[in-house]
Coordinates of C-alpha atoms and ligand atoms in Angstrom, one line a residue:
M273 CA 0.0 0.0 0.0
T274 CA 1.5 3.3 -1.0
H275 CA 0.1 6.7 -0.2
I276 CA 0.8 9.0 -3.1
T277 CA 0.5 12.8 -3.5
I278 CA -0.5 14.1 -6.8
P279 CA 0.3 17.8 -7.4
T280 CA -2.7 19.7 -8.7
T281 CA -3.6 23.2 -9.6
P282 CA -6.1 24.9 -7.4
F283 CA -9.7 24.6 -8.5
D284 CA -11.0 27.3 -10.7
G285 CA -13.7 28.3 -8.2
Q286 CA -16.6 25.9 -8.4
R287 CA -18.8 26.8 -5.5
P288 CA -21.0 23.9 -4.6
G289 CA -24.6 24.9 -4.6
T290 CA -27.3 23.9 -2.2
S291 CA -27.3 20.5 -3.8
G292 CA -23.6 20.1 -3.9
L293 CA -21.4 20.4 -7.0
R294 CA -23.4 19.6 -10.2
K295 CA -21.7 19.8 -13.6
K296 CA -21.6 18.2 -17.0
V297 CA -20.0 14.8 -17.0
S298 CA -17.3 16.2 -19.3
V299 CA -16.4 18.7 -16.6
F300 CA -16.0 16.0 -14.0
Q301 CA -13.9 14.0 -16.4
Q302 CA -11.2 16.8 -16.5
P303 CA -8.0 15.6 -14.8
H304 CA -8.3 15.9 -11.0
Y305 CA -11.7 17.8 -11.1
L306 CA -13.5 15.3 -8.9
E307 CA -10.4 14.7 -6.8
N308 CA -10.0 18.4 -6.2
F309 CA -13.5 18.6 -4.7
V310 CA -13.0 15.5 -2.6
Q311 CA -9.6 16.6 -1.3
A312 CA -11.0 20.0 -0.4
L313 CA -13.8 18.3 1.5
F314 CA -11.4 15.9 3.3
D315 CA -9.1 18.8 4.1
V316 CA -11.8 20.7 5.9
L317 CA -13.4 17.8 7.7
P318 CA -12.0 17.1 11.1
E319 CA -9.7 14.1 11.8
T320 CA -11.5 11.0 10.4
A321 CA -9.4 8.3 12.1
G322 CA -11.7 5.6 13.3
L323 CA -14.7 7.1 11.6
T324 CA -17.2 5.7 9.1
L325 CA -18.1 7.2 5.8
V326 CA -21.1 6.2 3.6
L327 CA -20.7 6.3 -0.1
G328 CA -23.1 5.7 -3.0
G329 CA -24.9 7.2 -5.9
D330 CA -27.8 7.0 -8.3
G331 CA -25.9 4.8 -10.7
R332 CA -25.6 7.4 -13.4
Y333 CA -22.7 7.5 -15.9
Y334 CA -19.4 8.1 -14.1
N335 CA -20.7 6.8 -10.7
R336 CA -18.5 3.7 -10.7
V337 CA -15.3 5.7 -11.7
A338 CA -16.0 8.3 -9.0
I339 CA -16.6 5.7 -6.3
Q340 CA -13.3 4.0 -6.9
T341 CA -11.5 7.4 -6.9
I342 CA -13.2 8.4 -3.6
L343 CA -12.5 5.0 -2.0
R344 CA -8.8 5.4 -2.6
M345 CA -8.8 9.0 -1.3
A346 CA -10.9 8.0 1.8
A347 CA -8.2 5.4 2.6
A348 CA -5.5 8.0 2.3
K349 CA -7.6 10.3 4.5
G350 CA -7.6 7.6 7.2
Y351 CA -11.2 6.6 7.5
A352 CA -11.6 3.3 9.4
R353 CA -14.5 2.2 7.3
V354 CA -16.6 3.1 4.2
L355 CA -20.0 1.6 3.8
V356 CA -20.7 1.5 0.0
G357 CA -23.9 0.4 -1.6
Q358 CA -23.6 -2.7 -3.7
G359 CA -22.7 -1.8 -7.3
G360 CA -22.1 1.7 -6.0
I361 CA -25.9 2.2 -5.7
L362 CA -27.6 4.2 -2.9
S363 CA -30.5 6.5 -3.3
T364 CA -30.2 9.9 -1.6
P365 CA -32.8 9.1 1.1
A366 CA -31.0 5.7 1.6
V367 CA -27.7 7.5 2.2
S368 CA -29.4 9.5 4.8
A369 CA -30.9 6.4 6.4
V370 CA -27.6 4.5 6.4
I371 CA -25.7 7.4 7.9
R372 CA -28.2 7.7 10.7
R373 CA -28.6 4.0 11.4
H374 CA -24.9 3.2 11.4
G375 CA -23.8 6.4 13.3
A376 CA -21.5 7.3 10.4
S377 CA -19.7 10.6 10.5
G378 CA -21.1 11.5 7.1
G379 CA -21.7 10.4 3.5
I380 CA -21.0 11.2 0.0
V381 CA -23.9 11.2 -2.5
L382 CA -23.0 10.9 -6.2
S383 CA -26.0 12.3 -8.1
A384 CA -27.2 15.2 -10.1
S385 CA -30.7 14.4 -8.9
H386 CA -33.3 14.8 -11.6
N387 CA -30.9 16.2 -14.2
P388 CA -30.3 14.0 -17.3
G389 CA -27.5 11.5 -17.2
G390 CA -25.2 9.7 -19.6
P391 CA -21.9 10.8 -21.1
D392 CA -23.5 14.0 -22.3
G393 CA -25.5 14.5 -19.2
D394 CA -24.8 15.8 -15.7
F395 CA -22.9 14.4 -12.7
G396 CA -22.8 15.6 -9.2
I397 CA -21.4 15.1 -5.7
K398 CA -22.5 16.3 -2.3
Y399 CA -21.6 15.7 1.3
N400 CA -24.1 14.9 4.0
V401 CA -23.2 15.3 7.6
G402 CA -23.8 13.1 10.7
N403 CA -27.5 13.9 11.0
G404 CA -27.9 12.4 7.5
G405 CA -28.7 15.8 5.9
P406 CA -26.8 18.0 3.4
A407 CA -23.8 19.8 4.7
P408 CA -24.5 23.3 6.1
E409 CA -23.4 26.3 4.1
K410 CA -20.5 27.0 6.4
L411 CA -19.0 23.7 5.5
T412 CA -19.7 24.0 1.7
D413 CA -18.2 27.5 1.8
A414 CA -15.1 26.1 3.6
V415 CA -14.8 23.4 0.9
F416 CA -15.0 26.0 -1.8
E417 CA -12.4 28.2 -0.2
R418 CA -10.1 25.2 0.3
S419 CA -10.5 24.1 -3.3
K420 CA -9.1 27.4 -4.5
V421 CA -5.8 26.9 -2.8
L422 CA -5.1 23.2 -2.4
T423 CA -2.1 22.0 -4.4
N424 CA -1.9 18.3 -3.5
I425 CA -4.2 15.3 -3.7
S426 CA -3.6 12.4 -1.3
T427 CA -4.6 9.0 -2.5
V428 CA -3.4 5.4 -2.4
D429 CA -1.9 3.4 -5.2
T430 CA -4.3 0.5 -5.4
A431 CA -6.4 -1.2 -8.1
D432 CA -10.1 -0.9 -8.3
I433 CA -12.0 -3.2 -6.0
S434 CA -15.1 -5.2 -6.7
L435 CA -18.4 -3.7 -5.4
E436 CA -20.6 -6.5 -6.7
T437 CA -20.9 -8.7 -3.6
E438 CA -21.9 -7.8 -0.1
G439 CA -19.2 -8.1 2.5
S440 CA -16.1 -6.6 3.9
Q441 CA -12.7 -6.2 2.3
L442 CA -9.6 -4.1 2.9
L443 CA -8.4 -1.3 0.8
A444 CA -5.0 0.0 1.9
G445 CA -5.8 -0.8 5.5
M446 CA -9.3 0.7 5.3
E447 CA -12.4 -1.5 5.6
V448 CA -14.7 -1.3 2.7
V449 CA -18.1 -2.8 3.5
V450 CA -20.3 -3.4 0.5
I451 CA -23.9 -3.2 1.8
D452 CA -27.3 -4.1 0.5
P453 CA -28.5 -0.7 -0.7
V454 CA -32.1 -1.3 0.3
A455 CA -31.8 -3.0 3.7
D456 CA -31.4 0.0 6.0
Y457 CA -33.9 2.0 4.1
A458 CA -36.5 -0.8 4.2
A459 CA -36.0 -1.2 7.9
V460 CA -36.9 2.5 8.4
M461 CA -40.0 2.1 6.2
R462 CA -41.1 -0.9 8.2
E463 CA -41.0 1.1 11.4
L464 CA -43.2 3.9 10.0
F465 CA -45.9 2.3 7.9
D466 CA -48.6 -0.3 8.4
F467 CA -47.2 -2.9 6.0
E468 CA -49.9 -5.3 6.9
A469 CA -52.6 -2.9 5.8
I470 CA -50.8 -2.0 2.6
R471 CA -50.4 -5.8 1.9
R472 CA -54.1 -6.2 2.3
L473 CA -54.7 -3.3 -0.1
F474 CA -52.7 -4.9 -2.8
A475 CA -54.2 -8.3 -2.1
G476 CA -57.6 -6.8 -2.5
G477 CA -56.7 -5.8 -6.1
F478 CA -55.5 -2.2 -5.7
R479 CA -53.4 -1.3 -8.7
L480 CA -50.4 0.9 -8.6
R481 CA -48.1 1.9 -11.4
F482 CA -44.7 3.1 -10.0
D483 CA -42.5 4.6 -12.7
A484 CA -38.9 4.6 -11.5
M485 CA -37.8 6.4 -14.7
C486 CA -34.8 4.0 -15.1
A487 CA -33.2 5.6 -12.1
V488 CA -32.2 4.5 -8.6
G489 CA -35.7 4.3 -7.2
G490 CA -36.3 1.0 -9.1
P491 CA -34.5 -1.4 -6.7
Y492 CA -36.1 0.2 -3.7
A493 CA -39.6 0.1 -5.1
Q494 CA -39.2 -3.4 -6.4
A495 CA -38.0 -4.7 -3.1
L496 CA -40.7 -3.0 -1.0
L497 CA -43.7 -2.8 -3.2
E498 CA -43.4 -6.0 -5.2
G499 CA -41.2 -7.9 -2.8
E500 CA -42.6 -7.2 0.6
L501 CA -46.0 -5.7 0.1
G502 CA -47.2 -8.1 -2.5
A503 CA -47.9 -5.7 -5.3
P504 CA -48.1 -7.7 -8.6
A505 CA -45.0 -8.0 -10.7
G506 CA -45.0 -5.2 -13.2
T507 CA -46.2 -2.7 -10.7
V508 CA -42.8 -1.0 -10.9
V509 CA -41.9 0.0 -14.4
N510 CA -38.6 1.3 -15.7
G511 CA -37.2 -0.3 -12.6
T512 CA -33.6 -1.0 -13.6
P513 CA -31.2 1.9 -13.0
L514 CA -29.5 2.8 -16.2
E515 CA -26.4 5.0 -16.6
D516 CA -28.2 7.3 -18.9
F517 CA -31.7 6.7 -17.5
G518 CA -32.6 5.2 -20.8
G519 CA -32.5 8.7 -22.3
L520 CA -35.4 9.7 -20.0
H521 CA -35.4 12.9 -18.0
P522 CA -35.8 11.4 -14.5
D523 CA -37.7 14.4 -13.1
P524 CA -41.1 13.4 -12.2
N525 CA -43.6 16.0 -13.3
P526 CA -46.4 15.7 -15.7
V527 CA -44.2 16.8 -18.6
N528 CA -41.3 14.4 -18.1
A529 CA -43.5 11.5 -16.8
Q530 CA -45.9 11.8 -19.7
D531 CA -46.1 8.0 -20.1
L532 CA -47.2 7.6 -16.5
I533 CA -49.9 10.3 -16.9
A534 CA -51.1 8.7 -20.1
H535 CA -51.6 5.4 -18.2
L536 CA -53.5 7.1 -15.4
L537 CA -55.8 8.9 -17.9
A538 CA -56.5 5.7 -19.8
E539 CA -59.9 3.9 -19.6
D540 CA -58.3 0.9 -17.7
A541 CA -56.2 3.2 -15.5
P542 CA -54.7 1.8 -12.3
D543 CA -55.9 3.2 -9.0
M544 CA -52.7 5.2 -8.4
G545 CA -49.6 6.3 -10.3
A546 CA -46.3 7.4 -8.8
A547 CA -42.8 8.3 -10.0
S548 CA -39.5 9.1 -8.4
D549 CA -36.5 11.0 -9.8
G550 CA -32.9 10.2 -10.6
D551 CA -31.8 9.8 -7.0
A552 CA -35.3 8.8 -5.7
D553 CA -35.8 11.7 -3.3
R554 CA -38.6 13.3 -5.3
N555 CA -42.0 11.9 -5.9
M556 CA -45.1 12.5 -8.0
I557 CA -48.5 11.1 -7.0
V558 CA -51.2 10.7 -9.6
G559 CA -54.7 9.4 -9.0
R560 CA -56.9 7.8 -11.6
K561 CA -57.5 10.6 -14.1
F562 CA -56.4 13.0 -11.4
V563 CA -53.0 14.7 -11.1
V564 CA -52.0 15.7 -7.5
S565 CA -50.1 18.9 -7.0
P566 CA -47.1 18.4 -4.7
S567 CA -48.3 21.1 -2.3
D568 CA -51.6 19.3 -2.0
S569 CA -49.8 16.0 -1.4
L570 CA -48.0 17.5 1.6
A571 CA -51.2 18.9 3.0
V572 CA -53.0 15.6 2.6
I573 CA -50.2 13.8 4.4
A574 CA -50.2 16.4 7.2
A575 CA -54.0 16.3 7.5
H576 CA -54.1 12.5 8.0
A577 CA -50.7 11.8 9.5
T578 CA -51.9 10.2 12.7
L579 CA -53.5 7.4 10.7
V580 CA -50.0 6.2 9.9
P581 CA -48.2 4.2 12.8
G582 CA -45.0 6.2 12.7
Y583 CA -46.9 9.4 13.2
R584 CA -49.7 8.2 15.5
G585 CA -48.5 10.3 18.4
G586 CA -49.0 13.5 16.3
I587 CA -46.7 15.8 14.4
A588 CA -44.7 18.5 16.0
G589 CA -45.0 20.9 13.2
V590 CA -44.7 21.3 9.4
A591 CA -42.5 23.3 7.1
R592 CA -42.7 24.2 3.5
S593 CA -40.5 26.2 1.2
M594 CA -41.7 29.7 0.5
P595 CA -42.9 29.2 -3.0
T596 CA -44.9 26.0 -2.0
S597 CA -48.6 26.6 -1.7
T598 CA -50.2 27.5 1.6
A599 CA -52.4 24.4 1.7
V600 CA -50.3 22.8 4.5
D601 CA -50.4 26.1 6.5
R602 CA -54.2 25.7 6.6
V603 CA -54.0 22.2 7.9
A604 CA -51.4 23.2 10.5
K605 CA -53.6 26.0 11.7
A606 CA -56.5 23.7 12.1
Q607 CA -54.3 21.3 14.1
N608 CA -52.8 24.1 16.0
I609 CA -49.3 23.1 15.2
P610 CA -46.5 25.5 13.9
C611 CA -45.9 25.9 10.2
F612 CA -42.5 27.2 9.1
E613 CA -41.9 29.0 5.8
T614 CA -38.3 28.4 4.6
P615 CA -36.3 29.3 1.5
T616 CA -36.2 26.9 -1.4
G617 CA -33.9 23.9 -0.8
W618 CA -34.0 21.0 1.6
K619 CA -31.2 22.1 3.9
F620 CA -33.4 24.6 5.8
F621 CA -35.6 21.8 7.1
G622 CA -32.8 19.9 8.8
N623 CA -32.3 22.4 11.7
L624 CA -36.0 22.4 12.4
M625 CA -36.1 18.6 12.5
D626 CA -33.0 18.3 14.6
A627 CA -34.6 20.7 17.0
G628 CA -37.8 18.6 17.1
R629 CA -39.9 21.5 15.8
V630 CA -41.0 19.9 12.6
T631 CA -42.0 16.4 11.6
L632 CA -43.2 16.8 8.0
C633 CA -41.9 19.1 5.3
G634 CA -42.1 19.6 1.6
E635 CA -41.6 21.7 -1.5
E636 CA -43.7 22.3 -4.6
S637 CA -41.0 20.8 -6.6
Y638 CA -42.2 17.2 -6.0
G639 CA -40.2 16.9 -2.7
T640 CA -41.9 15.6 0.5
G641 CA -40.3 14.2 3.6
S642 CA -40.3 13.7 7.3
S643 CA -37.9 13.5 10.2
H644 CA -37.2 9.8 9.6
V645 CA -34.2 11.0 7.5
R646 CA -32.8 14.4 6.6
E647 CA -33.5 14.3 2.8
K648 CA -36.7 14.3 0.9
D649 CA -37.9 10.8 0.2
G650 CA -39.8 9.7 -2.9
L651 CA -40.8 6.1 -2.0
W652 CA -41.6 7.2 1.6
A653 CA -44.3 9.6 0.1
V654 CA -45.7 6.8 -2.0
L655 CA -45.9 4.5 1.0
F656 CA -47.6 7.2 3.0
W657 CA -50.3 7.6 0.4
L658 CA -50.7 3.8 0.2
N659 CA -51.1 3.7 3.9
L660 CA -53.6 6.5 3.9
I661 CA -55.6 4.8 1.1
A662 CA -55.5 1.6 3.1
A663 CA -56.6 3.3 6.3
T664 CA -59.4 5.4 4.9
G665 CA -60.6 3.3 2.0
K666 CA -60.6 6.5 -0.1
S667 CA -59.1 7.0 -3.5
V668 CA -56.3 9.5 -4.3
E669 CA -58.8 11.9 -5.8
A670 CA -61.2 11.6 -2.8
L671 CA -58.4 12.4 -0.4
V672 CA -57.5 15.5 -2.3
R673 CA -61.1 16.6 -2.8
G674 CA -61.6 16.1 0.9
L675 CA -58.7 18.4 1.6
W676 CA -60.2 21.0 -0.8
A677 CA -63.6 20.7 0.9
D678 CA -62.2 21.2 4.3
Y679 CA -59.7 24.0 3.6
G680 CA -60.5 25.3 0.1
R681 CA -58.3 24.7 -2.9
C682 CA -55.0 26.4 -3.2
V683 CA -54.9 26.6 -7.0
Y684 CA -51.3 26.4 -7.9
S685 CA -48.9 26.4 -10.9
R686 CA -45.2 26.9 -11.6
H687 CA -44.1 28.3 -14.9
D688 CA -40.4 27.6 -15.8
Y689 CA -38.6 29.6 -18.5
E690 CA -35.5 27.5 -19.2
G691 CA -32.3 28.2 -21.0
I692 CA -32.4 31.9 -20.7
A693 CA -29.1 33.8 -21.2
T694 CA -27.8 34.4 -17.6
A695 CA -27.3 38.1 -18.3
Q696 CA -30.9 38.5 -19.3
A697 CA -32.2 36.5 -16.3
D698 CA -30.1 38.6 -14.0
A699 CA -31.3 41.8 -15.6
L700 CA -35.0 40.7 -15.2
M701 CA -34.5 40.0 -11.5
R702 CA -32.5 43.2 -10.9
E703 CA -35.3 45.3 -12.5
L704 CA -38.0 43.4 -10.7
R705 CA -36.2 43.9 -7.4
A706 CA -35.8 47.6 -8.1
S707 CA -39.5 48.0 -8.8
L708 CA -40.6 46.3 -5.5
P709 CA -41.0 49.5 -3.4
S710 CA -43.4 51.0 -5.9
L711 CA -45.7 48.0 -6.1
A712 CA -47.4 47.9 -2.8
G713 CA -50.8 49.6 -2.8
R714 CA -51.1 49.5 -6.6
A715 CA -53.6 47.5 -8.6
I716 CA -52.1 45.7 -11.6
E717 CA -54.2 43.7 -14.0
G718 CA -57.1 44.4 -11.6
L719 CA -55.4 42.8 -8.7
P720 CA -54.7 45.0 -5.6
I721 CA -51.2 44.4 -4.3
A722 CA -50.8 44.2 -0.5
F723 CA -47.0 44.0 -0.5
A724 CA -44.0 43.0 -2.6
D725 CA -40.7 42.0 -1.1
D726 CA -37.6 39.8 -1.5
F727 CA -38.0 36.9 0.9
S728 CA -35.5 36.7 3.8
Y729 CA -35.4 33.9 6.3
T730 CA -34.0 33.9 9.8
D731 CA -33.4 30.3 11.0
P732 CA -35.4 30.0 14.2
V733 CA -32.8 27.5 15.5
D734 CA -29.4 29.0 14.8
G735 CA -30.4 32.5 14.0
S736 CA -28.6 32.5 10.6
V737 CA -30.2 34.8 8.0
S738 CA -30.6 34.0 4.3
H739 CA -31.4 37.0 2.1
K740 CA -32.8 37.3 -1.4
Q741 CA -34.6 34.0 -1.5
G742 CA -37.2 35.0 -4.0
V743 CA -39.3 37.9 -5.0
R744 CA -42.9 37.7 -3.9
V745 CA -45.8 39.9 -4.9
V746 CA -48.8 39.3 -2.6
M747 CA -52.3 40.5 -3.3
E748 CA -54.8 41.7 -0.7
D749 CA -56.7 38.4 -0.9
G750 CA -53.4 36.5 -0.2
S751 CA -53.0 35.2 -3.7
R752 CA -49.4 35.6 -4.9
V753 CA -46.7 35.4 -7.5
V754 CA -43.2 34.4 -6.6
F755 CA -40.1 34.8 -8.9
R756 CA -36.8 33.2 -8.5
L757 CA -33.9 31.9 -10.5
S758 CA -33.1 28.2 -10.3
G759 CA -29.9 27.3 -8.4
T760 CA -29.6 23.8 -9.8
G761 CA -29.3 24.1 -13.5
T762 CA -26.1 23.5 -15.4
E763 CA -26.9 25.5 -18.6
G764 CA -27.9 29.2 -18.8
A765 CA -30.5 30.3 -16.3
T766 CA -34.0 29.2 -15.5
L767 CA -36.7 31.6 -14.3
R768 CA -39.3 30.1 -12.1
V769 CA -42.6 31.8 -11.6
Y770 CA -44.9 30.4 -8.9
L771 CA -48.6 31.2 -8.9
E772 CA -51.1 30.6 -6.1
R773 CA -54.7 31.6 -5.4
H774 CA -57.0 30.2 -2.7
E775 CA -60.4 29.2 -3.9
P776 CA -62.8 28.5 -1.1
D777 CA -65.8 27.9 -3.3
I778 CA -66.2 24.2 -3.9
A779 CA -68.2 24.8 -7.1
R780 CA -65.1 26.4 -8.6
H781 CA -62.6 23.7 -7.7
D782 CA -62.8 22.1 -11.1
I783 CA -61.8 25.2 -13.1
P784 CA -58.4 24.3 -14.7
A785 CA -55.6 25.9 -12.8
Q786 CA -54.2 27.9 -15.8
E787 CA -57.6 29.5 -16.2
A788 CA -58.2 30.2 -12.6
L789 CA -54.7 31.8 -12.4
Q790 CA -55.0 33.9 -15.5
P791 CA -55.1 37.3 -13.7
L792 CA -52.0 36.4 -11.8
I793 CA -50.3 35.2 -14.9
A794 CA -51.0 38.5 -16.5
L795 CA -49.7 40.3 -13.5
A796 CA -46.5 38.3 -13.5
E797 CA -45.9 39.4 -17.1
T798 CA -46.6 43.0 -16.4
V799 CA -44.4 43.3 -13.3
A800 CA -41.5 41.3 -14.6
Q801 CA -41.6 41.9 -18.3
I802 CA -40.8 38.2 -18.9
R803 CA -41.3 38.3 -22.6
A804 CA -39.1 41.2 -23.2
F805 CA -36.2 39.8 -21.0
T806 CA -36.4 36.2 -22.0
G807 CA -37.6 36.5 -25.6
M808 CA -40.0 33.6 -24.8
D809 CA -43.8 34.1 -25.1
R810 CA -44.6 31.1 -23.0
P811 CA -43.0 29.0 -20.3
S812 CA -41.0 25.9 -21.4
V813 CA -42.4 23.8 -18.6
T814 CA -45.7 24.3 -16.8
T815 CA -46.5 22.2 -13.7
Ligands
G1P1036 C1 -35.0 22.8 -7.4 C2 -36.3 23.0 -6.7 C3 -36.1 23.0 -5.2 C4 -35.3 21.8 -4.8 C5 -34.0 21.7 -5.5 C6 -33.3 20.4 -5.2 O1 -34.1 23.9 -7.1 O2 -37.0 24.1 -7.2 O3 -37.4 23.1 -4.6 O4 -35.0 21.9 -3.4 O5 -34.3 21.7 -6.9 O6 -34.1 19.3 -5.5 P1 -34.0 25.2 -8.1 O7 -33.6 24.7 -9.4 O8 -35.3 25.8 -8.2 O9 -33.0 26.1 -7.4
ZN1037 ZN1 -33.5 14.3 -6.6

């Protein structure tokens, strides 16, 4: 075993975003690019002697190469043990579960989430800390600073090791334990849900179509749904993780998961459809001929949480990202529990969960989760819905309509303008921000504006403040438009426009969202001049 030091030039300043470092595969393939990030991370982490690291990814192209590189560097760093998923596979929620159940010091997740994969697609890396959640900003900032100055990479001179069979082996004195990627995650799910009731549901003929989009959710869904819960073979489709996701865009929304939507709209539609994304932390729930908005999904889960064994004792509180609809706020108010409004991104939920202030959380971007791990969790959400259906005997549609009947409908839509030139997107946001002071008190497109601001968040646990988290224009009746630029893309800029209006009148709940939101859509155009700045006369994706 030989430790070797490879001289390298400092990184050219790749600041990891909220979801880690996400770039084109070709960028990661540059000499020492991945190594530079990993070395910077290892340099800023405390002494790791005797500690355990978790390592796995969503199986996309470059996963296997990256895992071998990281294993060698972990050995040089002095880790006692690395737990790596068989074949290099671990979904993002599974990494979180494994870190927590094994008391690991942290874990490295290799994924670019829902971004396309393959040699021309994206790759990504992020570090999760001991609570199982994404590294806090002070750590990612330190990694960034370190990456700009480091001049050496420490590794060991060993051959690749096999990750195909479970068990322990030594790599330059470090133990590498190849683990079943599903086992720990499945154990957590068994503790939370009434598997017996879900088994009876399937035995009674309930039909689910789970589209794993050729991504890492497949093995988890197969093991639990078809394996343990008795769903018929074929319930999980696109269940084998492929390096390029079979050319699919593994981002479950009605646009990318068109095939699933088509099945749920068909005459012989199954009772429920579901999909998860590249790294299996996102979820989409679809009823028979009925698409569920993620914000409503979170609210339904919160409204009925105590029907599920793991939440029988009640929930401490809920949290949602600012652009997510206020449906869950209404449920929380009725249950007299706190509801926190955080900036976009999962990391803000972790502090609230660690402090015991929140049990459930979610985002409009098809992310839902709970304090069982510190990541959003796609299959968990699907199991939650199955458990609710089993416990109530109600359909997906009936559960959502019940929510609307009890709390009114938060009519909701997100419009994405993708691939805008960064300068144009920045200019749009700059002008919009500059116009904010003049908006309050005015009526635009017939809508009286109550206030307009740029969302700031003070973390109630550690007091840290995050500024400029999205521009919101809020009407007197509470309806609103939110504008922000995506922080996860790898090409150009994406403008996201979020639209929400509360409709208490049950007779109006079936008006299509785009129609019901028309005045807000017009207002968004007027205040932000979207057409002029983007050159686009309609969004590229509407969800
Ligand atoms: C997107 C979503 C956001 C989510 C993030 C990571 O970020 O909008 O809710 O937390 O992906 O999955 P964005 O591209 O908007 O910055
Ligand atoms: Zn994801």
